[in-house]
CSV table of C-alpha atoms in Angstrom, one decimal:
chain,number,residue,atom,x,y,z
A,1,GLU,CA,18.8,-19.7,-9.3
A,2,ASP,CA,16.0,-17.0,-9.4
A,3,GLN,CA,17.4,-13.9,-11.1
A,4,VAL,CA,16.2,-10.6,-12.5
A,5,THR,CA,18.4,-8.6,-14.9
A,6,GLN,CA,17.5,-5.2,-16.3
A,7,SER,CA,19.0,-3.5,-19.3
A,8,PRO,CA,20.3,-1.1,-20.1
A,9,GLU,CA,21.8,0.2,-16.8
A,10,ALA,CA,21.4,3.8,-18.0
A,11,LEU,CA,19.5,5.4,-20.8
A,12,ARG,CA,19.6,8.9,-22.1
A,13,LEU,CA,16.8,10.2,-24.3
A,14,GLN,CA,15.8,13.4,-25.9
A,15,GLU,CA,12.3,14.6,-25.0
A,16,GLY,CA,9.9,12.9,-27.3
A,17,GLU,CA,12.3,10.1,-28.2
A,18,SER,CA,10.4,6.8,-27.5
A,19,SER,CA,12.3,3.8,-26.2
A,20,SER,CA,12.0,0.6,-24.1
A,21,LEU,CA,13.5,-0.8,-20.9
A,22,ASN,CA,14.0,-4.5,-20.5
A,23,CYS,CA,13.6,-6.8,-17.6
A,24,SER,CA,14.6,-10.5,-18.0
A,25,TYR,CA,13.8,-13.0,-15.4
A,26,THR,CA,14.5,-16.6,-14.6
A,27,VAL,CA,12.1,-18.0,-12.0
A,28,SER,CA,10.0,-21.1,-11.9
A,29,GLY,CA,6.3,-20.5,-11.9
A,30,LEU,CA,6.0,-16.7,-12.3
A,31,ARG,CA,3.6,-15.3,-9.7
A,32,GLY,CA,3.7,-11.7,-10.8
A,33,LEU,CA,6.2,-9.1,-12.1
A,34,PHE,CA,6.2,-5.7,-10.6
A,35,TRP,CA,7.5,-2.3,-12.0
A,36,TYR,CA,8.5,0.6,-9.7
A,37,ARG,CA,9.7,4.1,-10.3
A,38,GLN,CA,12.3,5.6,-8.0
A,39,ASP,CA,13.3,9.2,-7.8
A,40,PRO,CA,16.7,10.1,-6.3
A,41,GLY,CA,16.7,9.9,-2.5
A,42,LYS,CA,13.2,8.5,-2.3
A,43,GLY,CA,11.5,5.2,-2.0
A,44,PRO,CA,10.3,3.3,-5.0
A,45,GLU,CA,6.7,4.0,-6.2
A,46,PHE,CA,4.5,1.2,-7.5
A,47,LEU,CA,3.7,1.4,-11.3
A,48,PHE,CA,2.4,-2.0,-12.5
A,49,THR,CA,1.8,-5.6,-11.8
A,50,LEU,CA,1.7,-8.2,-14.6
A,51,TYR,CA,0.7,-11.8,-14.1
A,52,SER,CA,0.6,-13.6,-17.4
A,53,ALA,CA,2.3,-13.6,-20.7
A,54,GLY,CA,0.6,-11.3,-23.2
A,55,GLU,CA,-0.7,-9.0,-20.5
A,56,GLU,CA,-0.2,-5.3,-21.0
A,57,LYS,CA,-0.8,-2.3,-18.7
A,58,GLU,CA,-0.7,1.4,-19.4
A,59,LYS,CA,-0.3,4.6,-17.4
A,60,GLU,CA,0.2,7.9,-19.2
A,61,ARG,CA,3.3,7.6,-21.3
A,62,LEU,CA,4.3,4.2,-19.9
A,63,LYS,CA,3.2,0.7,-21.1
A,64,ALA,CA,4.4,-2.5,-19.6
A,65,THR,CA,4.2,-5.8,-21.4
A,66,LEU,CA,5.1,-9.4,-20.3
A,67,THR,CA,6.3,-12.5,-22.1
A,68,LYS,CA,7.4,-15.8,-20.7
A,69,LYS,CA,11.0,-14.7,-20.2
A,70,GLU,CA,10.9,-10.9,-20.0
A,71,SER,CA,9.0,-7.7,-19.5
A,72,PHE,CA,9.3,-4.4,-21.4
A,73,LEU,CA,8.5,-0.9,-20.1
A,74,HIS,CA,7.8,1.2,-23.2
A,75,ILE,CA,8.1,4.9,-22.8
A,76,THR,CA,6.3,6.9,-25.5
A,77,ALA,CA,7.3,10.5,-26.2
A,78,PRO,CA,9.0,10.9,-22.8
A,79,LYS,CA,9.2,14.2,-20.9
A,80,PRO,CA,12.0,15.3,-18.5
A,81,GLU,CA,9.7,14.5,-15.6
A,82,ASP,CA,9.9,10.8,-16.6
A,83,SER,CA,13.6,10.9,-15.5
A,84,ALA,CA,14.0,8.3,-12.7
A,85,THR,CA,15.3,4.8,-12.0
A,86,TYR,CA,12.9,2.1,-13.0
A,87,LEU,CA,13.0,-1.2,-11.1
A,88,CYS,CA,11.4,-4.5,-11.8
A,89,ALA,CA,10.9,-7.3,-9.3
A,90,VAL,CA,9.5,-10.8,-9.1
A,91,PRO,CA,8.6,-13.2,-6.2
A,92,PRO,CA,11.1,-16.1,-5.9
A,93,GLY,CA,9.7,-19.3,-7.3
A,94,SER,CA,10.5,-21.4,-4.2
A,95,SER,CA,8.4,-19.6,-1.6
A,96,ASN,CA,5.3,-17.6,-1.0
A,97,THR,CA,6.6,-15.3,1.7
A,98,GLY,CA,5.9,-12.1,-0.2
A,99,LYS,CA,9.7,-11.5,-0.8
A,100,LEU,CA,10.7,-9.9,-4.0
A,101,ILE,CA,13.9,-10.2,-6.1
A,102,PHE,CA,14.8,-6.9,-7.6
A,103,GLY,CA,16.8,-6.1,-10.7
A,104,GLN,CA,19.5,-3.5,-10.5
A,105,GLY,CA,17.4,-0.9,-12.2
A,106,THR,CA,17.6,1.3,-15.3
A,107,THR,CA,18.3,4.9,-14.8
A,108,LEU,CA,16.5,7.0,-17.4
A,109,GLN,CA,17.5,10.6,-18.1
A,110,VAL,CA,15.2,12.6,-20.5
A,111,LYS,CA,16.7,15.8,-21.8
A,112,PRO,CA,14.6,18.8,-22.9
B,1,ASP,CA,-4.0,8.9,4.3
B,2,GLY,CA,-2.5,5.5,4.9
B,3,GLY,CA,1.2,5.1,4.4
B,4,ILE,CA,4.5,4.0,5.7
B,5,THR,CA,6.9,6.3,7.5
B,6,GLN,CA,10.6,5.9,8.0
B,7,SER,CA,12.7,8.0,10.3
B,8,PRO,CA,15.1,9.6,10.5
B,9,LYS,CA,15.7,10.6,6.8
B,10,TYR,CA,19.5,11.0,7.5
B,11,LEU,CA,21.5,9.2,10.2
B,12,PHE,CA,25.1,9.3,11.1
B,13,ARG,CA,26.8,6.4,13.0
B,14,LYS,CA,30.1,6.4,14.7
B,15,GLU,CA,32.4,3.4,14.6
B,16,GLY,CA,31.3,0.8,17.2
B,17,GLN,CA,27.8,2.3,17.7
B,18,ASN,CA,24.4,0.7,17.3
B,19,VAL,CA,21.7,2.7,15.6
B,20,THR,CA,18.0,2.0,15.1
B,21,LEU,CA,16.0,2.9,12.1
B,22,SER,CA,12.3,3.4,12.6
B,23,CYS,CA,9.5,2.1,10.3
B,24,GLU,CA,5.8,2.6,11.0
B,25,GLN,CA,2.8,1.8,8.7
B,26,ASN,CA,-0.9,2.4,9.1
B,27,LEU,CA,-2.0,0.4,6.1
B,28,ASN,CA,-3.0,-2.6,8.2
B,29,HIS,CA,-0.5,-4.7,6.2
B,30,ASP,CA,0.6,-8.0,7.8
B,31,ALA,CA,4.0,-8.2,6.1
B,32,MET,CA,6.9,-5.8,6.4
B,33,TYR,CA,10.4,-5.8,4.9
B,34,TRP,CA,13.8,-4.1,5.2
B,35,TYR,CA,16.0,-3.7,2.1
B,36,ARG,CA,19.4,-2.2,1.7
B,37,GLN,CA,20.2,-0.3,-1.5
B,38,ASP,CA,23.7,0.3,-2.7
B,39,PRO,CA,24.7,2.0,-6.0
B,40,GLY,CA,24.8,-0.6,-8.8
B,41,GLN,CA,23.6,-3.4,-6.6
B,42,GLY,CA,19.9,-3.0,-6.5
B,43,LEU,CA,17.8,-3.8,-3.4
B,44,ARG,CA,18.9,-6.6,-1.1
B,45,LEU,CA,16.7,-8.1,1.5
B,46,ILE,CA,17.8,-7.8,5.2
B,47,TYR,CA,14.9,-9.1,7.2
B,48,TYR,CA,11.2,-9.6,6.8
B,49,SER,CA,8.2,-10.3,8.9
B,50,GLN,CA,4.9,-11.8,7.9
B,51,ILE,CA,3.2,-11.6,11.3
B,52,VAL,CA,3.6,-10.0,14.6
B,53,ASN,CA,6.3,-11.5,16.9
B,54,ASP,CA,7.8,-13.5,14.0
B,55,PHE,CA,10.5,-12.5,11.5
B,56,GLN,CA,13.0,-14.2,9.2
B,57,LYS,CA,16.5,-13.4,7.9
B,58,GLY,CA,16.9,-12.3,4.4
B,59,ASP,CA,19.9,-12.5,2.2
B,60,ILE,CA,22.2,-10.1,4.1
B,61,ALA,CA,21.0,-10.3,7.8
B,62,GLU,CA,24.5,-10.4,9.4
B,63,GLY,CA,25.1,-7.3,11.5
B,64,TYR,CA,21.4,-6.4,11.7
B,65,SER,CA,18.6,-7.1,14.1
B,66,VAL,CA,14.8,-6.5,14.1
B,67,SER,CA,11.7,-6.8,16.2
B,68,ARG,CA,8.0,-7.0,15.4
B,69,GLU,CA,6.1,-6.4,18.6
B,70,LYS,CA,3.3,-4.5,16.9
B,71,LYS,CA,1.7,-4.9,13.5
B,72,GLU,CA,2.4,-1.3,12.7
B,73,SER,CA,6.1,-1.2,13.6
B,74,PHE,CA,9.2,-3.0,12.3
B,75,PRO,CA,12.4,-1.2,13.6
B,76,LEU,CA,15.8,-2.2,12.2
B,77,THR,CA,19.0,-2.0,14.4
B,78,VAL,CA,22.3,-1.7,12.6
B,79,THR,CA,24.8,-3.1,15.1
B,80,SER,CA,28.5,-2.5,15.4
B,81,ALA,CA,29.0,-6.0,13.8
B,82,GLN,CA,27.9,-4.6,10.4
B,83,LYS,CA,31.2,-3.5,8.9
B,84,ASN,CA,29.9,-1.6,6.0
B,85,PRO,CA,26.6,0.0,7.0
B,86,THR,CA,26.7,3.1,4.8
B,87,ALA,CA,23.8,2.7,2.5
B,88,PHE,CA,20.2,3.7,1.7
B,89,TYR,CA,17.7,1.7,3.8
B,90,LEU,CA,14.2,1.1,2.6
B,91,CYS,CA,11.3,-0.3,4.6
B,92,ALA,CA,8.2,-1.8,2.8
B,93,SER,CA,4.9,-3.3,3.7
B,94,SER,CA,2.6,-5.6,1.8
B,95,LYS,CA,-0.7,-7.4,2.1
B,96,GLY,CA,1.4,-10.5,1.4
B,97,GLY,CA,1.5,-13.1,-1.2
B,98,GLN,CA,1.3,-11.8,-4.8
B,99,TYR,CA,0.7,-8.1,-3.8
B,100,GLY,CA,3.3,-5.5,-4.4
B,101,TYR,CA,5.0,-3.4,-1.8
B,102,THR,CA,4.4,0.1,-0.5
B,103,PHE,CA,7.7,1.7,0.3
B,104,GLY,CA,8.7,4.2,2.8
B,105,SER,CA,10.8,7.2,1.8
B,106,GLY,CA,14.1,5.7,3.1
B,107,THR,CA,16.8,6.4,5.6
B,108,ARG,CA,20.3,7.3,4.4
B,109,LEU,CA,22.9,6.0,7.0
B,110,THR,CA,26.4,7.2,6.9
B,111,VAL,CA,29.4,6.1,9.0
B,112,VAL,CA,31.5,9.0,10.3
């Protein structure tokens, strides 16, 4: 069964304290892994797409990496404005309908 | 600017009442999706449409209905058969295939 699992569920950091969020997936024939950021009461906002193991993408303090079984979202020297829920998602292996399977998300709180 | 608009932002439903959530996009995307988000459960797919006048059930379609008469519009009706409709509803659109989603800002539905 296709599945996406994110850990930890919640993460509290002090401003400037770097850390990583994990997204593990089981899907046959990965056709992309997506990271989104969601602020409370708002829709998710696209961050990155990764397609192949070894690929990395960066945006400001965020860097996403991909292996054959998982993806990491590294946050370097976070600021309070980085506080949000981070979601990862993958297309199911069995179809090409554009559907995405989402993880439950990691809620990040960065304290000043 | 192109985008995807959901309305209303907040909606209250009485027992036994049908309500319709609006979703409009001007991104010229073929595919549109409805997800439901509950605390701790991530996003779950309700319905999706890859082309006008065609749509498919997602994982939790019972108690919901949709239509896709225009490329720009994909309204979701929450019927009285949906016994636990209180949730945050997200509409998304995509070019399809391996492209990620653009999300709307969401509608929070509460049963009163």
